[in-house]
Amino acid sequence: MTLDDGDPDPGMFTSLRATLASLTAAAASTSHVGGGSSGGGAVATAPSASAATAAATAVESLVDEVALELAELQRANRGAYARTRWAKAGTTEAKHDMDKLFLQLQNLSYERLHLRREVAKCRESESIYQNVDLLPFDEFVRVKSAAGVEAGTITAMGEHELMLARLQFEMDERKRLADELAAVRREKERLQCVLDDRNAALDRFDRDLDAFFALVRPLEDQLGSMVAAVHPAEGGGGPTSTETNGPAGEDAMVVDAP
């Protein structure tokens, strides 16, 4: 069904009114003919019958026309109802689409406001890079030039890109230095372990040496006594226990010194 289906004919109502007026006039004439036949006697019987027949035929014709007009009116009414329902459905759908678009607009507005607030917050907030001791710009250009980057490329960078490049360079250098420091600390720990092992070995050697002298000293005293007994006439010219112990004590001191 389209919007043109069921449109009422503008002349339909005029025709219906004319048909109803004709039907009313035919009914009046029928009643008039019936009244005249009852008061006119036998002479008017034949004309009255033909007039009544003609009136009845006219009434039937008018009734048919009225039925057709009523059917047309019902069709127009159904068409108007269908158009109204279609228009309501279209209006409801359009309202739904409009509400959906309005909701999307509100969401976008809230998102835009949120982003603006976040941008303002980011611009007002301080970052740690502002307190980082960066390499001076001239030194940075010199190092990059030595690495194969043209100085014109560096100077042509924007402020933001240049800051990112300097921060990246600073991070790389600090990572490299941190790795070197870790390697040096590992080497220091390794050397410290070697030194501890050598000191422990020296301590064990000192203890063993002390134990050796403690075991040898009684034998040394016995040898001194035997030498004194073998050379009694020399008047004490032989080596005494003190003189014999002297070099051994010196050796012990020399050994203990390290």
PDB file of C-alpha atoms in Angstrom:
ATOM      1  CA  MET A   1       0.000   0.000   0.000  1.00  0.00           C
ATOM      2  CA  THR A   2       1.239   3.456  -0.872  1.00  0.00           C
ATOM      3  CA  LEU A   3       0.161   6.806   0.413  1.00  0.00           C
ATOM      4  CA  ASP A   4      -2.173   7.304  -2.609  1.00  0.00           C
ATOM      5  CA  ASP A   5      -4.120   4.077  -1.985  1.00  0.00           C
ATOM      6  CA  GLY A   6      -7.483   4.752  -0.405  1.00  0.00           C
ATOM      7  CA  ASP A   7      -7.486   8.515  -0.981  1.00  0.00           C
ATOM      8  CA  PRO A   8     -11.124   9.692  -0.870  1.00  0.00           C
ATOM      9  CA  ASP A   9     -12.512  11.259  -4.021  1.00  0.00           C
ATOM     10  CA  PRO A  10     -13.457  14.891  -3.314  1.00  0.00           C
ATOM     11  CA  GLY A  11     -16.655  14.466  -5.378  1.00  0.00           C
ATOM     12  CA  MET A  12     -17.603  11.289  -3.541  1.00  0.00           C
ATOM     13  CA  PHE A  13     -19.146  13.148  -0.638  1.00  0.00           C
ATOM     14  CA  THR A  14     -21.089  15.442  -3.014  1.00  0.00           C
ATOM     15  CA  SER A  15     -22.375  12.428  -4.947  1.00  0.00           C
ATOM     16  CA  LEU A  16     -23.331  10.691  -1.706  1.00  0.00           C
ATOM     17  CA  ARG A  17     -25.238  13.730  -0.543  1.00  0.00           C
ATOM     18  CA  ALA A  18     -27.052  13.955  -3.912  1.00  0.00           C
ATOM     19  CA  THR A  19     -27.912  10.261  -3.794  1.00  0.00           C
ATOM     20  CA  LEU A  20     -29.287  10.582  -0.278  1.00  0.00           C
ATOM     21  CA  ALA A  21     -31.361  13.598  -1.358  1.00  0.00           C
ATOM     22  CA  SER A  22     -32.718  11.658  -4.353  1.00  0.00           C
ATOM     23  CA  LEU A  23     -33.506   8.698  -2.078  1.00  0.00           C
ATOM     24  CA  THR A  24     -35.386  10.998   0.289  1.00  0.00           C
ATOM     25  CA  ALA A  25     -37.322  12.574  -2.592  1.00  0.00           C
ATOM     26  CA  ALA A  26     -38.153   9.118  -4.019  1.00  0.00           C
ATOM     27  CA  ALA A  27     -39.408   7.958  -0.659  1.00  0.00           C
ATOM     28  CA  ALA A  28     -41.551  11.080  -0.368  1.00  0.00           C
ATOM     29  CA  SER A  29     -42.990  10.632  -3.857  1.00  0.00           C
ATOM     30  CA  THR A  30     -43.745   6.973  -3.150  1.00  0.00           C
ATOM     31  CA  SER A  31     -45.664   7.901  -0.069  1.00  0.00           C
ATOM     32  CA  HIS A  32     -47.433  10.635  -2.014  1.00  0.00           C
ATOM     33  CA  VAL A  33     -48.408   8.206  -4.792  1.00  0.00           C
ATOM     34  CA  GLY A  34     -49.717   5.739  -2.283  1.00  0.00           C
ATOM     35  CA  GLY A  35     -51.815   8.415  -0.617  1.00  0.00           C
ATOM     36  CA  GLY A  36     -53.276   9.622  -3.976  1.00  0.00           C
ATOM     37  CA  SER A  37     -54.339   6.100  -5.048  1.00  0.00           C
ATOM     38  CA  SER A  38     -56.304   5.574  -1.893  1.00  0.00           C
ATOM     39  CA  GLY A  39     -58.281   8.826  -2.345  1.00  0.00           C
ATOM     40  CA  GLY A  40     -58.692   8.902  -6.182  1.00  0.00           C
ATOM     41  CA  GLY A  41     -60.909   5.863  -6.827  1.00  0.00           C
ATOM     42  CA  ALA A  42     -60.554   3.249  -9.555  1.00  0.00           C
ATOM     43  CA  VAL A  43     -59.641   5.656 -12.328  1.00  0.00           C
ATOM     44  CA  ALA A  44     -56.176   6.331 -10.906  1.00  0.00           C
ATOM     45  CA  THR A  45     -55.301   2.686 -10.162  1.00  0.00           C
ATOM     46  CA  ALA A  46     -53.222   1.949 -13.303  1.00  0.00           C
ATOM     47  CA  PRO A  47     -51.150   5.144 -13.226  1.00  0.00           C
ATOM     48  CA  SER A  48     -50.553   4.746  -9.503  1.00  0.00           C
ATOM     49  CA  ALA A  49     -49.234   1.203  -9.966  1.00  0.00           C
ATOM     50  CA  SER A  50     -46.830   2.261 -12.698  1.00  0.00           C
ATOM     51  CA  ALA A  51     -45.680   5.245 -10.633  1.00  0.00           C
ATOM     52  CA  ALA A  52     -45.129   3.016  -7.628  1.00  0.00           C
ATOM     53  CA  THR A  53     -43.141   0.565  -9.733  1.00  0.00           C
ATOM     54  CA  ALA A  54     -41.029   3.392 -11.138  1.00  0.00           C
ATOM     55  CA  ALA A  55     -40.520   4.789  -7.663  1.00  0.00           C
ATOM     56  CA  ALA A  56     -39.533   1.373  -6.313  1.00  0.00           C
ATOM     57  CA  THR A  57     -37.056   0.936  -9.165  1.00  0.00           C
ATOM     58  CA  ALA A  58     -35.630   4.373  -8.495  1.00  0.00           C
ATOM     59  CA  VAL A  59     -35.320   3.575  -4.790  1.00  0.00           C
ATOM     60  CA  GLU A  60     -33.539   0.307  -5.535  1.00  0.00           C
ATOM     61  CA  SER A  61     -31.171   2.125  -7.878  1.00  0.00           C
ATOM     62  CA  LEU A  62     -30.528   4.770  -5.275  1.00  0.00           C
ATOM     63  CA  VAL A  63     -29.974   2.087  -2.630  1.00  0.00           C
ATOM     64  CA  ASP A  64     -27.385   0.449  -4.881  1.00  0.00           C
ATOM     65  CA  GLU A  65     -25.681   3.769  -5.421  1.00  0.00           C
ATOM     66  CA  VAL A  66     -25.721   4.437  -1.690  1.00  0.00           C
ATOM     67  CA  ALA A  67     -24.223   0.985  -1.057  1.00  0.00           C
ATOM     68  CA  LEU A  68     -21.483   1.692  -3.587  1.00  0.00           C
ATOM     69  CA  GLU A  69     -20.809   5.070  -2.087  1.00  0.00           C
ATOM     70  CA  LEU A  70     -20.704   3.562   1.399  1.00  0.00           C
ATOM     71  CA  ALA A  71     -18.280   0.906   0.188  1.00  0.00           C
ATOM     72  CA  GLU A  72     -16.132   3.630  -1.321  1.00  0.00           C
ATOM     73  CA  LEU A  73     -16.362   5.526   1.967  1.00  0.00           C
ATOM     74  CA  GLN A  74     -15.284   2.424   3.887  1.00  0.00           C
ATOM     75  CA  ARG A  75     -12.362   1.940   1.500  1.00  0.00           C
ATOM     76  CA  ALA A  76     -11.357   5.553   2.006  1.00  0.00           C
ATOM     77  CA  ASN A  77     -11.674   5.116   5.762  1.00  0.00           C
ATOM     78  CA  ARG A  78      -9.467   2.029   5.704  1.00  0.00           C
ATOM     79  CA  GLY A  79      -6.968   3.880   3.541  1.00  0.00           C
ATOM     80  CA  ALA A  80      -6.935   6.833   5.929  1.00  0.00           C
ATOM     81  CA  TYR A  81      -6.453   4.470   8.875  1.00  0.00           C
ATOM     82  CA  ALA A  82      -3.633   2.672   7.062  1.00  0.00           C
ATOM     83  CA  ARG A  83      -1.968   5.988   6.213  1.00  0.00           C
ATOM     84  CA  THR A  84      -2.289   7.124   9.800  1.00  0.00           C
ATOM     85  CA  ARG A  85      -0.769   3.893  11.088  1.00  0.00           C
ATOM     86  CA  TRP A  86       2.028   4.108   8.508  1.00  0.00           C
ATOM     87  CA  ALA A  87       2.684   7.713   9.455  1.00  0.00           C
ATOM     88  CA  LYS A  88       2.784   6.798  13.149  1.00  0.00           C
ATOM     89  CA  ALA A  89       5.201   3.950  12.465  1.00  0.00           C
ATOM     90  CA  GLY A  90       7.407   6.234  10.382  1.00  0.00           C
ATOM     91  CA  THR A  91       7.291   8.912  13.069  1.00  0.00           C
ATOM     92  CA  THR A  92       8.184   6.380  15.771  1.00  0.00           C
ATOM     93  CA  GLU A  93      11.097   5.066  13.726  1.00  0.00           C
ATOM     94  CA  ALA A  94      12.311   8.572  12.946  1.00  0.00           C
ATOM     95  CA  LYS A  95      12.039   9.487  16.643  1.00  0.00           C
ATOM     96  CA  HIS A  96      14.005   6.362  17.565  1.00  0.00           C
ATOM     97  CA  ASP A  97      16.742   7.273  15.078  1.00  0.00           C
ATOM     98  CA  MET A  98      16.779  10.845  16.360  1.00  0.00           C
ATOM     99  CA  ASP A  99      17.053   9.660  19.982  1.00  0.00           C
ATOM    100  CA  LYS A 100      19.887   7.331  18.986  1.00  0.00           C
ATOM    101  CA  LEU A 101      21.754  10.117  17.210  1.00  0.00           C
ATOM    102  CA  PHE A 102      21.155  12.457  20.131  1.00  0.00           C
ATOM    103  CA  LEU A 103      22.558   9.856  22.528  1.00  0.00           C
ATOM    104  CA  GLN A 104      25.620   9.446  20.312  1.00  0.00           C
ATOM    105  CA  LEU A 105      26.028  13.223  20.266  1.00  0.00           C
ATOM    106  CA  GLN A 106      25.895  13.344  24.055  1.00  0.00           C
ATOM    107  CA  ASN A 107      28.461  10.541  24.305  1.00  0.00           C
ATOM    108  CA  LEU A 108      30.775  12.352  21.913  1.00  0.00           C
ATOM    109  CA  SER A 109      30.311  15.579  23.848  1.00  0.00           C
ATOM    110  CA  TYR A 110      31.194  13.866  27.133  1.00  0.00           C
ATOM    111  CA  GLU A 111      34.184  12.165  25.511  1.00  0.00           C
ATOM    112  CA  ARG A 112      35.404  15.464  24.063  1.00  0.00           C
ATOM    113  CA  LEU A 113      35.055  17.135  27.475  1.00  0.00           C
ATOM    114  CA  HIS A 114      36.934  14.250  29.109  1.00  0.00           C
ATOM    115  CA  LEU A 115      39.739  14.450  26.554  1.00  0.00           C
ATOM    116  CA  ARG A 116      40.024  18.196  27.001  1.00  0.00           C
ATOM    117  CA  ARG A 117      40.322  17.750  30.752  1.00  0.00           C
ATOM    118  CA  GLU A 118      42.961  15.043  30.310  1.00  0.00           C
ATOM    119  CA  VAL A 119      44.942  17.232  27.898  1.00  0.00           C
ATOM    120  CA  ALA A 120      44.791  20.158  30.316  1.00  0.00           C
ATOM    121  CA  LYS A 121      45.857  17.871  33.166  1.00  0.00           C
ATOM    122  CA  CYS A 122      48.782  16.544  31.139  1.00  0.00           C
ATOM    123  CA  ARG A 123      49.884  20.065  30.223  1.00  0.00           C
ATOM    124  CA  GLU A 124      49.744  21.208  33.837  1.00  0.00           C
ATOM    125  CA  SER A 125      51.391  18.150  35.372  1.00  0.00           C
ATOM    126  CA  GLU A 126      55.150  17.916  35.853  1.00  0.00           C
ATOM    127  CA  SER A 127      57.081  14.948  34.526  1.00  0.00           C
ATOM    128  CA  ILE A 128      60.270  13.347  35.756  1.00  0.00           C
ATOM    129  CA  TYR A 129      62.099  14.226  32.535  1.00  0.00           C
ATOM    130  CA  GLN A 130      62.037  17.872  33.622  1.00  0.00           C
ATOM    131  CA  ASN A 131      64.403  16.990  36.475  1.00  0.00           C
ATOM    132  CA  VAL A 132      66.705  14.694  34.476  1.00  0.00           C
ATOM    133  CA  ASP A 133      70.256  15.958  33.946  1.00  0.00           C
ATOM    134  CA  LEU A 134      70.564  15.645  30.191  1.00  0.00           C
ATOM    135  CA  LEU A 135      73.704  15.856  28.134  1.00  0.00           C
ATOM    136  CA  PRO A 136      74.246  19.438  26.927  1.00  0.00           C
ATOM    137  CA  PHE A 137      72.872  20.090  23.474  1.00  0.00           C
ATOM    138  CA  ASP A 138      76.254  20.817  21.883  1.00  0.00           C
ATOM    139  CA  GLU A 139      77.724  17.635  23.327  1.00  0.00           C
ATOM    140  CA  PHE A 140      74.648  15.712  22.178  1.00  0.00           C
ATOM    141  CA  VAL A 141      75.071  17.013  18.628  1.00  0.00           C
ATOM    142  CA  ARG A 142      78.769  16.147  18.683  1.00  0.00           C
ATOM    143  CA  VAL A 143      78.128  12.584  19.874  1.00  0.00           C
ATOM    144  CA  LYS A 144      75.377  12.036  17.339  1.00  0.00           C
ATOM    145  CA  SER A 145      77.510  13.473  14.557  1.00  0.00           C
ATOM    146  CA  ALA A 146      80.288  11.073  15.507  1.00  0.00           C
ATOM    147  CA  ALA A 147      77.711   8.255  15.344  1.00  0.00           C
ATOM    148  CA  GLY A 148      76.839   9.159  11.739  1.00  0.00           C
ATOM    149  CA  VAL A 149      73.841  11.452  12.227  1.00  0.00           C
ATOM    150  CA  GLU A 150      74.052  14.768  10.415  1.00  0.00           C
ATOM    151  CA  ALA A 151      73.908  17.876  12.556  1.00  0.00           C
ATOM    152  CA  GLY A 152      71.367  19.458  10.209  1.00  0.00           C
ATOM    153  CA  THR A 153      69.000  16.570  10.833  1.00  0.00           C
ATOM    154  CA  ILE A 154      69.220  17.152  14.563  1.00  0.00           C
ATOM    155  CA  THR A 155      68.752  20.915  14.380  1.00  0.00           C
ATOM    156  CA  ALA A 156      65.802  20.466  12.011  1.00  0.00           C
ATOM    157  CA  MET A 157      63.878  18.469  14.620  1.00  0.00           C
ATOM    158  CA  GLY A 158      60.977  20.013  16.429  1.00  0.00           C
ATOM    159  CA  GLU A 159      61.124  20.734  20.122  1.00  0.00           C
ATOM    160  CA  HIS A 160      59.142  17.628  21.030  1.00  0.00           C
ATOM    161  CA  GLU A 161      61.072  15.281  18.725  1.00  0.00           C
ATOM    162  CA  LEU A 162      64.386  16.716  19.920  1.00  0.00           C
ATOM    163  CA  MET A 163      63.454  16.181  23.558  1.00  0.00           C
ATOM    164  CA  LEU A 164      62.430  12.589  22.807  1.00  0.00           C
ATOM    165  CA  ALA A 165      65.717  11.973  21.006  1.00  0.00           C
ATOM    166  CA  ARG A 166      67.750  13.385  23.897  1.00  0.00           C
ATOM    167  CA  LEU A 167      65.790  11.355  26.437  1.00  0.00           C
ATOM    168  CA  GLN A 168      66.265   8.194  24.371  1.00  0.00           C
ATOM    169  CA  PHE A 169      69.993   8.862  24.069  1.00  0.00           C
ATOM    170  CA  GLU A 170      70.235   9.496  27.822  1.00  0.00           C
ATOM    171  CA  MET A 171      68.411   6.262  28.580  1.00  0.00           C
ATOM    172  CA  ASP A 172      70.631   4.244  26.223  1.00  0.00           C
ATOM    173  CA  GLU A 173      73.793   5.734  27.699  1.00  0.00           C
ATOM    174  CA  ARG A 174      72.654   5.121  31.258  1.00  0.00           C
ATOM    175  CA  LYS A 175      71.775   1.526  30.416  1.00  0.00           C
ATOM    176  CA  ARG A 176      75.208   1.032  28.871  1.00  0.00           C
ATOM    177  CA  LEU A 177      76.956   2.551  31.884  1.00  0.00           C
ATOM    178  CA  ALA A 178      74.801   0.494  34.234  1.00  0.00           C
ATOM    179  CA  ASP A 179      75.817  -2.661  32.367  1.00  0.00           C
ATOM    180  CA  GLU A 180      79.475  -1.679  32.587  1.00  0.00           C
ATOM    181  CA  LEU A 181      79.119  -0.951  36.307  1.00  0.00           C
ATOM    182  CA  ALA A 182      77.485  -4.338  36.853  1.00  0.00           C
ATOM    183  CA  ALA A 183      80.319  -6.031  34.958  1.00  0.00           C
ATOM    184  CA  VAL A 184      82.938  -4.187  37.043  1.00  0.00           C
ATOM    185  CA  ARG A 185      81.143  -5.153  40.240  1.00  0.00           C
ATOM    186  CA  ARG A 186      81.053  -8.783  39.161  1.00  0.00           C
ATOM    187  CA  GLU A 187      84.794  -8.682  38.410  1.00  0.00           C
ATOM    188  CA  LYS A 188      85.415  -7.052  41.784  1.00  0.00           C
ATOM    189  CA  GLU A 189      83.438  -9.786  43.536  1.00  0.00           C
ATOM    190  CA  ARG A 190      85.378 -12.450  41.636  1.00  0.00           C
ATOM    191  CA  LEU A 191      88.739 -10.903  42.583  1.00  0.00           C
ATOM    192  CA  GLN A 192      87.569 -10.511  46.169  1.00  0.00           C
ATOM    193  CA  CYS A 193      86.736 -14.223  46.257  1.00  0.00           C
ATOM    194  CA  VAL A 194      90.201 -15.066  44.877  1.00  0.00           C
ATOM    195  CA  LEU A 195      91.827 -12.769  47.442  1.00  0.00           C
ATOM    196  CA  ASP A 196      89.802 -14.320  50.275  1.00  0.00           C
ATOM    197  CA  ASP A 197      90.867 -17.789  49.151  1.00  0.00           C
ATOM    198  CA  ARG A 198      94.546 -16.757  49.069  1.00  0.00           C
ATOM    199  CA  ASN A 199      94.310 -15.100  52.492  1.00  0.00           C
ATOM    200  CA  ALA A 200      92.690 -18.246  53.861  1.00  0.00           C
ATOM    201  CA  ALA A 201      95.514 -20.346  52.342  1.00  0.00           C
ATOM    202  CA  LEU A 202      98.122 -18.044  53.920  1.00  0.00           C
ATOM    203  CA  ASP A 203      96.387 -18.300  57.282  1.00  0.00           C
ATOM    204  CA  ARG A 204      96.431 -22.087  57.032  1.00  0.00           C
ATOM    205  CA  PHE A 205     100.146 -21.971  56.095  1.00  0.00           C
ATOM    206  CA  ASP A 206     100.916 -19.783  59.132  1.00  0.00           C
ATOM    207  CA  ARG A 207      99.108 -22.196  61.439  1.00  0.00           C
ATOM    208  CA  ASP A 208     100.883 -25.171  59.906  1.00  0.00           C
ATOM    209  CA  LEU A 209     104.231 -23.389  60.239  1.00  0.00           C
ATOM    210  CA  ASP A 210     103.576 -22.560  63.886  1.00  0.00           C
ATOM    211  CA  ALA A 211     102.633 -26.163  64.539  1.00  0.00           C
ATOM    212  CA  PHE A 212     105.833 -27.317  62.797  1.00  0.00           C
ATOM    213  CA  PHE A 213     108.030 -25.076  64.969  1.00  0.00           C
ATOM    214  CA  ALA A 214     106.193 -26.241  68.049  1.00  0.00           C
ATOM    215  CA  LEU A 215     107.040 -29.839  67.143  1.00  0.00           C
ATOM    216  CA  VAL A 216     110.657 -29.074  66.203  1.00  0.00           C
ATOM    217  CA  ARG A 217     111.532 -27.022  69.331  1.00  0.00           C
ATOM    218  CA  PRO A 218     111.905 -30.030  71.713  1.00  0.00           C
ATOM    219  CA  LEU A 219     114.202 -31.726  69.205  1.00  0.00           C
ATOM    220  CA  GLU A 220     116.220 -28.540  68.920  1.00  0.00           C
ATOM    221  CA  ASP A 221     116.640 -28.375  72.696  1.00  0.00           C
ATOM    222  CA  GLN A 222     117.818 -31.995  72.802  1.00  0.00           C
ATOM    223  CA  LEU A 223     120.355 -31.347  70.036  1.00  0.00           C
ATOM    224  CA  GLY A 224     121.670 -28.346  71.961  1.00  0.00           C
ATOM    225  CA  SER A 225     122.126 -30.446  75.104  1.00  0.00           C
ATOM    226  CA  MET A 226     123.917 -33.154  73.166  1.00  0.00           C
ATOM    227  CA  VAL A 227     126.294 -30.628  71.612  1.00  0.00           C
ATOM    228  CA  ALA A 228     127.044 -29.134  75.047  1.00  0.00           C
ATOM    229  CA  ALA A 229     127.818 -32.603  76.419  1.00  0.00           C
ATOM    230  CA  VAL A 230     130.146 -33.463  73.541  1.00  0.00           C
ATOM    231  CA  HIS A 231     132.224 -30.240  73.883  1.00  0.00           C
ATOM    232  CA  PRO A 232     132.411 -29.547  77.630  1.00  0.00           C
ATOM    233  CA  ALA A 233     136.118 -28.520  77.631  1.00  0.00           C
ATOM    234  CA  GLU A 234     135.767 -25.684  75.200  1.00  0.00           C
ATOM    235  CA  GLY A 235     134.592 -23.432  77.986  1.00  0.00           C
ATOM    236  CA  GLY A 236     131.258 -22.654  76.589  1.00  0.00           C
ATOM    237  CA  GLY A 237     132.710 -22.101  73.176  1.00  0.00           C
ATOM    238  CA  GLY A 238     130.058 -24.309  71.602  1.00  0.00           C
ATOM    239  CA  PRO A 239     126.700 -23.085  70.530  1.00  0.00           C
ATOM    240  CA  THR A 240     124.283 -22.572  73.340  1.00  0.00           C
ATOM    241  CA  SER A 241     120.615 -23.250  73.257  1.00  0.00           C
ATOM    242  CA  THR A 242     119.976 -19.529  72.990  1.00  0.00           C
ATOM    243  CA  GLU A 243     122.348 -19.187  70.054  1.00  0.00           C
ATOM    244  CA  THR A 244     120.858 -22.268  68.435  1.00  0.00           C
ATOM    245  CA  ASN A 245     117.340 -21.021  68.918  1.00  0.00           C
ATOM    246  CA  GLY A 246     118.283 -17.601  67.616  1.00  0.00           C
ATOM    247  CA  PRO A 247     118.317 -18.368  63.893  1.00  0.00           C
ATOM    248  CA  ALA A 248     115.255 -20.536  64.205  1.00  0.00           C
ATOM    249  CA  GLY A 249     113.454 -17.667  65.937  1.00  0.00           C
ATOM    250  CA  GLU A 250     114.580 -15.293  63.238  1.00  0.00           C
ATOM    251  CA  ASP A 251     113.352 -17.712  60.592  1.00  0.00           C
ATOM    252  CA  ALA A 252     110.043 -17.988  62.391  1.00  0.00           C
ATOM    253  CA  MET A 253     109.767 -14.233  62.522  1.00  0.00           C
ATOM    254  CA  VAL A 254     110.650 -13.946  58.862  1.00  0.00           C
ATOM    255  CA  VAL A 255     108.047 -16.510  57.956  1.00  0.00           C
ATOM    256  CA  ASP A 256     105.378 -14.901  60.149  1.00  0.00           C
ATOM    257  CA  ALA A 257     106.033 -11.476  58.741  1.00  0.00           C
ATOM    258  CA  PRO A 258     104.082 -11.961  55.496  1.00  0.00           C
TER     259      PRO A 258
END
